[in-house]
mmCIF file with all atom_site columns, C-alpha atoms in Angstrom:
data_model
loop_
_atom_site.group_PDB
_atom_site.id
_atom_site.type_symbol
_atom_site.label_atom_id
_atom_site.label_alt_id
_atom_site.label_comp_id
_atom_site.label_asym_id
_atom_site.label_entity_id
_atom_site.label_seq_id
_atom_site.pdbx_PDB_ins_code
_atom_site.Cartn_x
_atom_site.Cartn_y
_atom_site.Cartn_z
_atom_site.occupancy
_atom_site.B_iso_or_equiv
_atom_site.pdbx_formal_charge
_atom_site.auth_seq_id
_atom_site.auth_comp_id
_atom_site.auth_asym_id
_atom_site.auth_atom_id
_atom_site.pdbx_PDB_model_num
ATOM 1   C CA . GLY A 1 1   ? -9.775  -16.407 -2.153  1.00 55.00 ? 1   GLY A CA 1
ATOM 2   C CA . GLU A 1 2   ? -9.415  -12.747 -1.503  1.00 66.00 ? 2   GLU A CA 1
ATOM 3   C CA . ASP A 1 3   ? -9.028  -10.565 -4.569  1.00 86.00 ? 3   ASP A CA 1
ATOM 4   C CA . VAL A 1 4   ? -9.404  -6.861  -5.274  1.00 93.00 ? 4   VAL A CA 1
ATOM 5   C CA . GLU A 1 5   ? -9.647  -5.652  -8.891  1.00 94.00 ? 5   GLU A CA 1
ATOM 6   C CA . GLN A 1 6   ? -9.345  -2.272  -10.435 1.00 95.00 ? 6   GLN A CA 1
ATOM 7   C CA . SER A 1 7   ? -8.889  -0.933  -13.970 1.00 90.00 ? 7   SER A CA 1
ATOM 8   C CA . LEU A 1 8   ? -5.335  0.137   -14.657 1.00 91.00 ? 8   LEU A CA 1
ATOM 9   C CA . PHE A 1 9   ? -5.735  3.601   -16.145 1.00 95.00 ? 9   PHE A CA 1
ATOM 10  C CA . LEU A 1 10  ? -8.043  6.507   -16.085 1.00 97.00 ? 10  LEU A CA 1
ATOM 11  C CA . SER A 1 11  ? -7.701  9.818   -17.963 1.00 97.00 ? 11  SER A CA 1
ATOM 12  C CA . VAL A 1 12  ? -9.848  12.824  -17.148 1.00 97.00 ? 12  VAL A CA 1
ATOM 13  C CA . ARG A 1 13  ? -9.901  16.485  -18.042 1.00 97.00 ? 13  ARG A CA 1
ATOM 14  C CA . GLU A 1 14  ? -8.903  19.047  -15.411 1.00 97.00 ? 14  GLU A CA 1
ATOM 15  C CA . GLY A 1 15  ? -11.994 20.254  -13.579 1.00 97.00 ? 15  GLY A CA 1
ATOM 16  C CA . ASP A 1 16  ? -14.073 17.185  -14.398 1.00 97.00 ? 16  ASP A CA 1
ATOM 17  C CA . SER A 1 17  ? -14.950 14.499  -11.840 1.00 97.00 ? 17  SER A CA 1
ATOM 18  C CA . SER A 1 18  ? -12.915 11.283  -11.673 1.00 98.00 ? 18  SER A CA 1
ATOM 19  C CA . VAL A 1 19  ? -14.545 8.024   -10.711 1.00 98.00 ? 19  VAL A CA 1
ATOM 20  C CA . ILE A 1 20  ? -12.241 5.118   -9.827  1.00 98.00 ? 20  ILE A CA 1
ATOM 21  C CA . ASN A 1 21  ? -13.921 1.737   -9.447  1.00 97.00 ? 21  ASN A CA 1
ATOM 22  C CA . CYS A 1 22  ? -12.973 -1.397  -7.540  1.00 96.00 ? 22  CYS A CA 1
ATOM 23  C CA . THR A 1 23  ? -14.505 -4.752  -6.987  1.00 95.00 ? 23  THR A CA 1
ATOM 24  C CA . TYR A 1 24  ? -13.639 -7.202  -4.223  1.00 91.00 ? 24  TYR A CA 1
ATOM 25  C CA . THR A 1 25  ? -14.508 -10.807 -3.513  1.00 87.00 ? 25  THR A CA 1
ATOM 26  C CA . ASP A 1 26  ? -14.524 -11.142 0.265   1.00 82.00 ? 26  ASP A CA 1
ATOM 27  C CA . SER A 1 27  ? -18.074 -10.504 1.368   1.00 79.00 ? 27  SER A CA 1
ATOM 28  C CA . SER A 1 28  ? -16.875 -10.454 4.977   1.00 83.00 ? 28  SER A CA 1
ATOM 29  C CA . SER A 1 29  ? -14.711 -7.404  4.352   1.00 83.00 ? 29  SER A CA 1
ATOM 30  C CA . THR A 1 30  ? -15.139 -4.995  7.270   1.00 87.00 ? 30  THR A CA 1
ATOM 31  C CA . TYR A 1 31  ? -12.803 -2.159  6.311   1.00 91.00 ? 31  TYR A CA 1
ATOM 32  C CA . LEU A 1 32  ? -12.287 -0.711  2.783   1.00 94.00 ? 32  LEU A CA 1
ATOM 33  C CA . TYR A 1 33  ? -9.683  1.814   1.930   1.00 95.00 ? 33  TYR A CA 1
ATOM 34  C CA . TRP A 1 34  ? -8.395  4.116   -0.750  1.00 97.00 ? 34  TRP A CA 1
ATOM 35  C CA . TYR A 1 35  ? -4.697  4.859   -0.835  1.00 97.00 ? 35  TYR A CA 1
ATOM 36  C CA . LYS A 1 36  ? -2.908  7.398   -3.020  1.00 97.00 ? 36  LYS A CA 1
ATOM 37  C CA . GLN A 1 37  ? 0.644   7.012   -4.310  1.00 96.00 ? 37  GLN A CA 1
ATOM 38  C CA . GLU A 1 38  ? 2.341   9.996   -5.836  1.00 94.00 ? 38  GLU A CA 1
ATOM 39  C CA . PRO A 1 39  ? 5.439   9.543   -8.028  1.00 89.00 ? 39  PRO A CA 1
ATOM 40  C CA . GLY A 1 40  ? 8.443   8.374   -6.142  1.00 86.00 ? 40  GLY A CA 1
ATOM 41  C CA . ALA A 1 41  ? 6.615   8.069   -2.803  1.00 90.00 ? 41  ALA A CA 1
ATOM 42  C CA . GLY A 1 42  ? 4.983   5.501   -0.600  1.00 93.00 ? 42  GLY A CA 1
ATOM 43  C CA . LEU A 1 43  ? 1.254   4.993   -0.272  1.00 95.00 ? 43  LEU A CA 1
ATOM 44  C CA . GLN A 1 44  ? -0.801  7.433   1.787   1.00 94.00 ? 44  GLN A CA 1
ATOM 45  C CA . LEU A 1 45  ? -4.185  6.605   3.274   1.00 94.00 ? 45  LEU A CA 1
ATOM 46  C CA . LEU A 1 46  ? -6.680  8.880   1.464   1.00 95.00 ? 46  LEU A CA 1
ATOM 47  C CA . THR A 1 47  ? -9.921  7.761   2.886   1.00 95.00 ? 47  THR A CA 1
ATOM 48  C CA . TYR A 1 48  ? -11.708 4.707   4.194   1.00 94.00 ? 48  TYR A CA 1
ATOM 49  C CA . ILE A 1 49  ? -15.198 3.367   4.830   1.00 94.00 ? 49  ILE A CA 1
ATOM 50  C CA . PHE A 1 50  ? -16.552 0.785   7.148   1.00 92.00 ? 50  PHE A CA 1
ATOM 51  C CA . SER A 1 51  ? -18.776 -1.917  5.718   1.00 89.00 ? 51  SER A CA 1
ATOM 52  C CA . ASN A 1 52  ? -21.831 -0.770  7.631   1.00 90.00 ? 52  ASN A CA 1
ATOM 53  C CA . MET A 1 53  ? -21.786 2.466   5.633   1.00 92.00 ? 53  MET A CA 1
ATOM 54  C CA . ASP A 1 54  ? -23.044 3.178   2.091   1.00 94.00 ? 54  ASP A CA 1
ATOM 55  C CA . MET A 1 55  ? -21.332 6.504   1.484   1.00 96.00 ? 55  MET A CA 1
ATOM 56  C CA . LYS A 1 56  ? -18.728 8.744   2.917   1.00 96.00 ? 56  LYS A CA 1
ATOM 57  C CA . GLN A 1 57  ? -17.872 12.283  1.825   1.00 96.00 ? 57  GLN A CA 1
ATOM 58  C CA . ASP A 1 58  ? -14.818 14.228  2.706   1.00 93.00 ? 58  ASP A CA 1
ATOM 59  C CA . GLN A 1 59  ? -14.404 17.506  0.916   1.00 95.00 ? 59  GLN A CA 1
ATOM 60  C CA . ARG A 1 60  ? -13.801 16.618  -2.840  1.00 97.00 ? 60  ARG A CA 1
ATOM 61  C CA . LEU A 1 61  ? -13.795 12.906  -2.139  1.00 97.00 ? 61  LEU A CA 1
ATOM 62  C CA . THR A 1 62  ? -16.847 10.694  -2.110  1.00 98.00 ? 62  THR A CA 1
ATOM 63  C CA . VAL A 1 63  ? -16.675 6.980   -1.443  1.00 98.00 ? 63  VAL A CA 1
ATOM 64  C CA . LEU A 1 64  ? -19.565 4.727   -2.416  1.00 97.00 ? 64  LEU A CA 1
ATOM 65  C CA . LEU A 1 65  ? -19.958 1.147   -1.228  1.00 96.00 ? 65  LEU A CA 1
ATOM 66  C CA . ASN A 1 66  ? -22.360 -1.389  -2.695  1.00 94.00 ? 66  ASN A CA 1
ATOM 67  C CA . LYS A 1 67  ? -22.012 -4.433  -0.500  1.00 92.00 ? 67  LYS A CA 1
ATOM 68  C CA . LYS A 1 68  ? -24.430 -6.476  -2.553  1.00 91.00 ? 68  LYS A CA 1
ATOM 69  C CA . ASP A 1 69  ? -22.320 -6.121  -5.662  1.00 93.00 ? 69  ASP A CA 1
ATOM 70  C CA . LYS A 1 70  ? -19.019 -5.880  -3.719  1.00 92.00 ? 70  LYS A CA 1
ATOM 71  C CA . HIS A 1 71  ? -18.310 -2.672  -5.519  1.00 95.00 ? 71  HIS A CA 1
ATOM 72  C CA . LEU A 1 72  ? -16.393 0.313   -4.161  1.00 96.00 ? 72  LEU A CA 1
ATOM 73  C CA . SER A 1 73  ? -15.819 3.615   -5.917  1.00 97.00 ? 73  SER A CA 1
ATOM 74  C CA . LEU A 1 74  ? -13.930 6.820   -5.332  1.00 98.00 ? 74  LEU A CA 1
ATOM 75  C CA . ARG A 1 75  ? -15.200 10.064  -6.825  1.00 98.00 ? 75  ARG A CA 1
ATOM 76  C CA . ILE A 1 76  ? -12.861 13.045  -6.938  1.00 98.00 ? 76  ILE A CA 1
ATOM 77  C CA . ALA A 1 77  ? -14.770 16.242  -7.758  1.00 98.00 ? 77  ALA A CA 1
ATOM 78  C CA . ASP A 1 78  ? -13.109 19.052  -9.644  1.00 98.00 ? 78  ASP A CA 1
ATOM 79  C CA . THR A 1 79  ? -10.071 17.006  -10.477 1.00 98.00 ? 79  THR A CA 1
ATOM 80  C CA . GLN A 1 80  ? -6.826  18.975  -10.314 1.00 97.00 ? 80  GLN A CA 1
ATOM 81  C CA . THR A 1 81  ? -3.295  18.286  -11.634 1.00 96.00 ? 81  THR A CA 1
ATOM 82  C CA . GLY A 1 82  ? -2.220  17.425  -8.102  1.00 95.00 ? 82  GLY A CA 1
ATOM 83  C CA . ASP A 1 83  ? -4.574  14.532  -8.160  1.00 97.00 ? 83  ASP A CA 1
ATOM 84  C CA . SER A 1 84  ? -2.366  12.733  -10.666 1.00 97.00 ? 84  SER A CA 1
ATOM 85  C CA . ALA A 1 85  ? -1.276  9.592   -8.905  1.00 96.00 ? 85  ALA A CA 1
ATOM 86  C CA . ILE A 1 86  ? -1.878  5.825   -8.589  1.00 96.00 ? 86  ILE A CA 1
ATOM 87  C CA . TYR A 1 87  ? -4.904  5.062   -6.466  1.00 97.00 ? 87  TYR A CA 1
ATOM 88  C CA . PHE A 1 88  ? -5.117  1.697   -4.677  1.00 97.00 ? 88  PHE A CA 1
ATOM 89  C CA . CYS A 1 89  ? -8.328  0.128   -3.406  1.00 96.00 ? 89  CYS A CA 1
ATOM 90  C CA . ALA A 1 90  ? -7.856  -2.159  -0.379  1.00 95.00 ? 90  ALA A CA 1
ATOM 91  C CA . GLU A 1 91  ? -9.911  -4.329  1.873   1.00 92.00 ? 91  GLU A CA 1
ATOM 92  C CA . ARG A 1 92  ? -9.536  -5.839  5.334   1.00 90.00 ? 92  ARG A CA 1
ATOM 93  C CA . TYR A 1 93  ? -11.555 -8.555  6.929   1.00 83.00 ? 93  TYR A CA 1
ATOM 94  C CA . SER A 1 94  ? -10.868 -7.568  10.558  1.00 76.00 ? 94  SER A CA 1
ATOM 95  C CA . SER A 1 95  ? -8.512  -5.266  12.460  1.00 70.00 ? 95  SER A CA 1
ATOM 96  C CA . ALA A 1 96  ? -6.241  -8.328  13.009  1.00 72.00 ? 96  ALA A CA 1
ATOM 97  C CA . SER A 1 97  ? -6.060  -9.369  9.354   1.00 83.00 ? 97  SER A CA 1
ATOM 98  C CA . LYS A 1 98  ? -3.718  -8.243  6.584   1.00 87.00 ? 98  LYS A CA 1
ATOM 99  C CA . ILE A 1 99  ? -4.908  -5.594  4.078   1.00 91.00 ? 99  ILE A CA 1
ATOM 100 C CA . ILE A 1 100 ? -5.402  -6.833  0.526   1.00 92.00 ? 100 ILE A CA 1
ATOM 101 C CA . PHE A 1 101 ? -4.525  -4.314  -2.113  1.00 94.00 ? 101 PHE A CA 1
ATOM 102 C CA . GLY A 1 102 ? -5.780  -3.966  -5.630  1.00 94.00 ? 102 GLY A CA 1
ATOM 103 C CA . SER A 1 103 ? -3.326  -3.491  -8.534  1.00 93.00 ? 103 SER A CA 1
ATOM 104 C CA . GLY A 1 104 ? -3.847  0.280   -8.604  1.00 95.00 ? 104 GLY A CA 1
ATOM 105 C CA . THR A 1 105 ? -5.372  2.761   -11.015 1.00 97.00 ? 105 THR A CA 1
ATOM 106 C CA . ARG A 1 106 ? -3.141  5.374   -12.606 1.00 96.00 ? 106 ARG A CA 1
ATOM 107 C CA . LEU A 1 107 ? -5.077  8.645   -12.827 1.00 97.00 ? 107 LEU A CA 1
ATOM 108 C CA . SER A 1 108 ? -3.819  11.148  -15.384 1.00 97.00 ? 108 SER A CA 1
ATOM 109 C CA . ILE A 1 109 ? -5.163  14.640  -15.850 1.00 97.00 ? 109 ILE A CA 1
ATOM 110 C CA . ARG A 1 110 ? -5.271  16.331  -19.221 1.00 94.00 ? 110 ARG A CA 1
ATOM 111 C CA . PRO A 1 111 ? -5.677  20.100  -19.698 1.00 90.00 ? 111 PRO A CA 1
ATOM 112 C CA . GLU B 2 1   ? 3.839   13.306  8.289   1.00 53.00 ? 1   GLU B CA 1
ATOM 113 C CA . ALA B 2 2   ? 5.180   9.850   8.002   1.00 55.00 ? 2   ALA B CA 1
ATOM 114 C CA . ASP B 2 3   ? 6.547   8.252   11.142  1.00 90.00 ? 3   ASP B CA 1
ATOM 115 C CA . ILE B 2 4   ? 8.082   5.363   9.256   1.00 96.00 ? 4   ILE B CA 1
ATOM 116 C CA . TYR B 2 5   ? 11.444  5.865   7.616   1.00 96.00 ? 5   TYR B CA 1
ATOM 117 C CA . GLN B 2 6   ? 13.225  3.985   4.940   1.00 97.00 ? 6   GLN B CA 1
ATOM 118 C CA . THR B 2 7   ? 16.819  4.312   3.938   1.00 97.00 ? 7   THR B CA 1
ATOM 119 C CA . PRO B 2 8   ? 18.327  4.675   1.429   1.00 97.00 ? 8   PRO B CA 1
ATOM 120 C CA . ARG B 2 9   ? 15.759  6.269   -0.885  1.00 96.00 ? 9   ARG B CA 1
ATOM 121 C CA . TYR B 2 10  ? 17.743  5.196   -3.938  1.00 97.00 ? 10  TYR B CA 1
ATOM 122 C CA . LEU B 2 11  ? 20.426  2.599   -4.286  1.00 97.00 ? 11  LEU B CA 1
ATOM 123 C CA . VAL B 2 12  ? 22.384  1.449   -7.312  1.00 97.00 ? 12  VAL B CA 1
ATOM 124 C CA . ILE B 2 13  ? 24.550  -1.572  -6.658  1.00 97.00 ? 13  ILE B CA 1
ATOM 125 C CA . GLY B 2 14  ? 26.545  -4.223  -8.530  1.00 97.00 ? 14  GLY B CA 1
ATOM 126 C CA . THR B 2 15  ? 25.499  -7.789  -8.966  1.00 97.00 ? 15  THR B CA 1
ATOM 127 C CA . GLY B 2 16  ? 26.595  -10.040 -6.149  1.00 97.00 ? 16  GLY B CA 1
ATOM 128 C CA . LYS B 2 17  ? 26.750  -7.400  -3.493  1.00 97.00 ? 17  LYS B CA 1
ATOM 129 C CA . LYS B 2 18  ? 25.074  -7.823  -0.103  1.00 97.00 ? 18  LYS B CA 1
ATOM 130 C CA . ILE B 2 19  ? 22.611  -5.075  0.778   1.00 97.00 ? 19  ILE B CA 1
ATOM 131 C CA . THR B 2 20  ? 20.354  -4.167  3.633   1.00 98.00 ? 20  THR B CA 1
ATOM 132 C CA . LEU B 2 21  ? 17.371  -1.903  3.260   1.00 98.00 ? 21  LEU B CA 1
ATOM 133 C CA . GLU B 2 22  ? 16.442  -0.137  6.486   1.00 98.00 ? 22  GLU B CA 1
ATOM 134 C CA . CYS B 2 23  ? 12.968  0.457   7.829   1.00 98.00 ? 23  CYS B CA 1
ATOM 135 C CA . SER B 2 24  ? 12.213  2.123   11.175  1.00 98.00 ? 24  SER B CA 1
ATOM 136 C CA . GLN B 2 25  ? 9.000   3.363   12.755  1.00 97.00 ? 25  GLN B CA 1
ATOM 137 C CA . THR B 2 26  ? 8.475   5.509   15.806  1.00 94.00 ? 26  THR B CA 1
ATOM 138 C CA . MET B 2 27  ? 4.812   4.720   16.388  1.00 92.00 ? 27  MET B CA 1
ATOM 139 C CA . GLY B 2 28  ? 5.299   1.565   18.498  1.00 91.00 ? 28  GLY B CA 1
ATOM 140 C CA . HIS B 2 29  ? 3.398   -0.552  15.913  1.00 93.00 ? 29  HIS B CA 1
ATOM 141 C CA . ASP B 2 30  ? 3.585   -4.309  16.404  1.00 93.00 ? 30  ASP B CA 1
ATOM 142 C CA . LYS B 2 31  ? 2.964   -5.269  12.815  1.00 94.00 ? 31  LYS B CA 1
ATOM 143 C CA . MET B 2 32  ? 5.383   -4.421  9.997   1.00 96.00 ? 32  MET B CA 1
ATOM 144 C CA . TYR B 2 33  ? 5.379   -5.344  6.309   1.00 97.00 ? 33  TYR B CA 1
ATOM 145 C CA . TRP B 2 34  ? 7.669   -5.329  3.254   1.00 97.00 ? 34  TRP B CA 1
ATOM 146 C CA . TYR B 2 35  ? 6.237   -4.945  -0.246  1.00 97.00 ? 35  TYR B CA 1
ATOM 147 C CA . GLN B 2 36  ? 7.922   -5.125  -3.603  1.00 96.00 ? 36  GLN B CA 1
ATOM 148 C CA . GLN B 2 37  ? 6.382   -2.891  -6.221  1.00 95.00 ? 37  GLN B CA 1
ATOM 149 C CA . ASP B 2 38  ? 7.091   -3.526  -9.871  1.00 86.00 ? 38  ASP B CA 1
ATOM 150 C CA . PRO B 2 39  ? 6.973   -0.813  -12.535 1.00 79.00 ? 39  PRO B CA 1
ATOM 151 C CA . GLY B 2 40  ? 3.493   -2.119  -13.363 1.00 71.00 ? 40  GLY B CA 1
ATOM 152 C CA . MET B 2 41  ? 2.412   -0.730  -10.031 1.00 86.00 ? 41  MET B CA 1
ATOM 153 C CA . GLU B 2 42  ? 1.109   -3.924  -8.316  1.00 90.00 ? 42  GLU B CA 1
ATOM 154 C CA . LEU B 2 43  ? 2.177   -4.430  -4.722  1.00 93.00 ? 43  LEU B CA 1
ATOM 155 C CA . HIS B 2 44  ? 3.512   -7.798  -3.685  1.00 93.00 ? 44  HIS B CA 1
ATOM 156 C CA . LEU B 2 45  ? 3.824   -8.752  0.009   1.00 94.00 ? 45  LEU B CA 1
ATOM 157 C CA . ILE B 2 46  ? 7.186   -10.425 0.540   1.00 96.00 ? 46  ILE B CA 1
ATOM 158 C CA . HIS B 2 47  ? 7.594   -10.418 4.336   1.00 97.00 ? 47  HIS B CA 1
ATOM 159 C CA . TYR B 2 48  ? 5.714   -9.452  7.428   1.00 96.00 ? 48  TYR B CA 1
ATOM 160 C CA . SER B 2 49  ? 6.112   -9.480  11.197  1.00 96.00 ? 49  SER B CA 1
ATOM 161 C CA . TYR B 2 50  ? 3.631   -9.405  13.992  1.00 94.00 ? 50  TYR B CA 1
ATOM 162 C CA . GLY B 2 51  ? 6.099   -8.539  16.669  1.00 94.00 ? 51  GLY B CA 1
ATOM 163 C CA . VAL B 2 52  ? 9.620   -8.984  17.966  1.00 96.00 ? 52  VAL B CA 1
ATOM 164 C CA . ASN B 2 53  ? 11.191  -12.286 16.882  1.00 96.00 ? 53  ASN B CA 1
ATOM 165 C CA . SER B 2 54  ? 8.231   -12.995 14.592  1.00 95.00 ? 54  SER B CA 1
ATOM 166 C CA . THR B 2 55  ? 8.713   -12.999 10.800  1.00 96.00 ? 55  THR B CA 1
ATOM 167 C CA . GLU B 2 56  ? 6.789   -14.628 8.048   1.00 95.00 ? 56  GLU B CA 1
ATOM 168 C CA . LYS B 2 57  ? 7.073   -14.963 4.270   1.00 94.00 ? 57  LYS B CA 1
ATOM 169 C CA . GLY B 2 58  ? 4.520   -13.150 2.260   1.00 92.00 ? 58  GLY B CA 1
ATOM 170 C CA . ASP B 2 59  ? 2.515   -14.006 -0.861  1.00 87.00 ? 59  ASP B CA 1
ATOM 171 C CA . LEU B 2 60  ? 5.435   -13.526 -3.290  1.00 87.00 ? 60  LEU B CA 1
ATOM 172 C CA . SER B 2 61  ? 8.502   -15.662 -2.912  1.00 84.00 ? 61  SER B CA 1
ATOM 173 C CA . SER B 2 62  ? 11.547  -13.563 -2.326  1.00 88.00 ? 62  SER B CA 1
ATOM 174 C CA . GLU B 2 63  ? 15.294  -14.354 -1.953  1.00 92.00 ? 63  GLU B CA 1
ATOM 175 C CA . SER B 2 64  ? 15.471  -11.639 0.653   1.00 95.00 ? 64  SER B CA 1
ATOM 176 C CA . THR B 2 65  ? 15.451  -12.183 4.446   1.00 96.00 ? 65  THR B CA 1
ATOM 177 C CA . VAL B 2 66  ? 14.185  -10.021 7.274   1.00 97.00 ? 66  VAL B CA 1
ATOM 178 C CA . SER B 2 67  ? 14.751  -9.742  10.995  1.00 97.00 ? 67  SER B CA 1
ATOM 179 C CA . ARG B 2 68  ? 12.765  -8.172  13.838  1.00 98.00 ? 68  ARG B CA 1
ATOM 180 C CA . ILE B 2 69  ? 14.928  -7.791  16.881  1.00 97.00 ? 69  ILE B CA 1
ATOM 181 C CA . ARG B 2 70  ? 13.371  -4.537  18.016  1.00 97.00 ? 70  ARG B CA 1
ATOM 182 C CA . THR B 2 71  ? 9.843   -3.363  17.662  1.00 96.00 ? 71  THR B CA 1
ATOM 183 C CA . GLU B 2 72  ? 10.772  -0.291  15.758  1.00 96.00 ? 72  GLU B CA 1
ATOM 184 C CA . HIS B 2 73  ? 13.223  -1.823  13.273  1.00 98.00 ? 73  HIS B CA 1
ATOM 185 C CA . PHE B 2 74  ? 12.522  -4.174  10.372  1.00 98.00 ? 74  PHE B CA 1
ATOM 186 C CA . PRO B 2 75  ? 15.483  -4.452  7.966   1.00 98.00 ? 75  PRO B CA 1
ATOM 187 C CA . LEU B 2 76  ? 15.462  -6.398  4.728   1.00 98.00 ? 76  LEU B CA 1
ATOM 188 C CA . THR B 2 77  ? 18.654  -8.114  3.426   1.00 97.00 ? 77  THR B CA 1
ATOM 189 C CA . LEU B 2 78  ? 19.658  -9.463  0.090   1.00 95.00 ? 78  LEU B CA 1
ATOM 190 C CA . GLU B 2 79  ? 22.748  -11.645 0.453   1.00 95.00 ? 79  GLU B CA 1
ATOM 191 C CA . SER B 2 80  ? 23.646  -11.438 -3.266  1.00 96.00 ? 80  SER B CA 1
ATOM 192 C CA . ALA B 2 81  ? 21.909  -8.905  -5.319  1.00 96.00 ? 81  ALA B CA 1
ATOM 193 C CA . ARG B 2 82  ? 20.841  -9.705  -8.897  1.00 96.00 ? 82  ARG B CA 1
ATOM 194 C CA . PRO B 2 83  ? 19.358  -7.559  -11.692 1.00 96.00 ? 83  PRO B CA 1
ATOM 195 C CA . SER B 2 84  ? 15.986  -9.378  -11.120 1.00 94.00 ? 84  SER B CA 1
ATOM 196 C CA . HIS B 2 85  ? 15.928  -7.704  -7.675  1.00 95.00 ? 85  HIS B CA 1
ATOM 197 C CA . THR B 2 86  ? 15.617  -4.287  -9.281  1.00 95.00 ? 86  THR B CA 1
ATOM 198 C CA . SER B 2 87  ? 12.445  -2.825  -7.945  1.00 95.00 ? 87  SER B CA 1
ATOM 199 C CA . GLN B 2 88  ? 10.840  -0.419  -5.513  1.00 96.00 ? 88  GLN B CA 1
ATOM 200 C CA . TYR B 2 89  ? 10.623  -1.782  -1.972  1.00 97.00 ? 89  TYR B CA 1
ATOM 201 C CA . LEU B 2 90  ? 7.990   -0.339  0.389   1.00 97.00 ? 90  LEU B CA 1
ATOM 202 C CA . CYS B 2 91  ? 7.919   -0.816  4.181   1.00 98.00 ? 91  CYS B CA 1
ATOM 203 C CA . ALA B 2 92  ? 4.674   -0.363  6.169   1.00 97.00 ? 92  ALA B CA 1
ATOM 204 C CA . SER B 2 93  ? 3.445   -0.755  9.719   1.00 96.00 ? 93  SER B CA 1
ATOM 205 C CA . SER B 2 94  ? 0.069   -1.023  11.404  1.00 92.00 ? 94  SER B CA 1
ATOM 206 C CA . GLU B 2 95  ? -1.619  -0.941  14.800  1.00 86.00 ? 95  GLU B CA 1
ATOM 207 C CA . ASP B 2 96  ? -4.581  -3.234  15.391  1.00 79.00 ? 96  ASP B CA 1
ATOM 208 C CA . SER B 2 97  ? -6.118  -1.243  18.203  1.00 75.00 ? 97  SER B CA 1
ATOM 209 C CA . VAL B 2 98  ? -6.440  2.121   16.389  1.00 74.00 ? 98  VAL B CA 1
ATOM 210 C CA . SER B 2 99  ? -9.246  2.690   13.926  1.00 76.00 ? 99  SER B CA 1
ATOM 211 C CA . PRO B 2 100 ? -9.343  2.607   10.954  1.00 83.00 ? 100 PRO B CA 1
ATOM 212 C CA . TYR B 2 101 ? -6.554  0.080   11.242  1.00 80.00 ? 101 TYR B CA 1
ATOM 213 C CA . GLY B 2 102 ? -4.837  1.169   8.007   1.00 89.00 ? 102 GLY B CA 1
ATOM 214 C CA . TYR B 2 103 ? -1.117  0.756   7.141   1.00 93.00 ? 103 TYR B CA 1
ATOM 215 C CA . THR B 2 104 ? 1.339   3.590   7.343   1.00 94.00 ? 104 THR B CA 1
ATOM 216 C CA . PHE B 2 105 ? 3.883   3.415   4.548   1.00 96.00 ? 105 PHE B CA 1
ATOM 217 C CA . GLY B 2 106 ? 7.448   4.674   4.272   1.00 96.00 ? 106 GLY B CA 1
ATOM 218 C CA . SER B 2 107 ? 8.619   6.563   1.175   1.00 95.00 ? 107 SER B CA 1
ATOM 219 C CA . GLY B 2 108 ? 10.270  3.500   -0.329  1.00 96.00 ? 108 GLY B CA 1
ATOM 220 C CA . THR B 2 109 ? 13.612  2.442   -1.504  1.00 97.00 ? 109 THR B CA 1
ATOM 221 C CA . ARG B 2 110 ? 14.268  2.282   -5.242  1.00 96.00 ? 110 ARG B CA 1
ATOM 222 C CA . LEU B 2 111 ? 16.835  -0.464  -5.827  1.00 96.00 ? 111 LEU B CA 1
ATOM 223 C CA . THR B 2 112 ? 18.710  -0.886  -9.129  1.00 96.00 ? 112 THR B CA 1
ATOM 224 C CA . VAL B 2 113 ? 21.109  -3.821  -9.525  1.00 97.00 ? 113 VAL B CA 1
ATOM 225 C CA . VAL B 2 114 ? 23.511  -3.480  -12.405 1.00 97.00 ? 114 VAL B CA 1
#
């Protein structure tokens, strides 16, 4: 069945890079997403990548996709205190299917 | 800026009361979803709708019910609230014809049943 897994916690020092990892089981996934949830708020789409891409960069964010290993990662360069949040990895088989979310990784920033 | 609105943001209510959590979106999205989020962060899909008069139960069994009489409105009702219903409830919507086909989430309702 479909499953998306992430580690629960990550702690990084301010200014360092954060790398959040995710593995998924559905090899037919077409769309992969990273959502960010700040305290007391809903989820916000942070970035996404289509399965025919290996990498996508958007300012401080870099998404890497390894389809062979079904591994997705999100790298945040120069991590700031405002990056403290829960990050959800998610996959979707097609535009008509439901999105499957991982359990979320809580990113904390230490000075 | 979110075009999906949830009210109330916070609700504290006594056991046995009937409550309705409101969710409205102004984007004309056909698909709408309700998620329950535990303090442990994981999202559990409890209801979804693919259009007016269409509702389905999600992956997690829930005592709540939903209705979809209008495209923009997807309320969730608990007939008799219990402390086990204490949680964060998130509403989302999506449009299949617009890439990247992601979900738009509301800000959530944090429900506490005492």
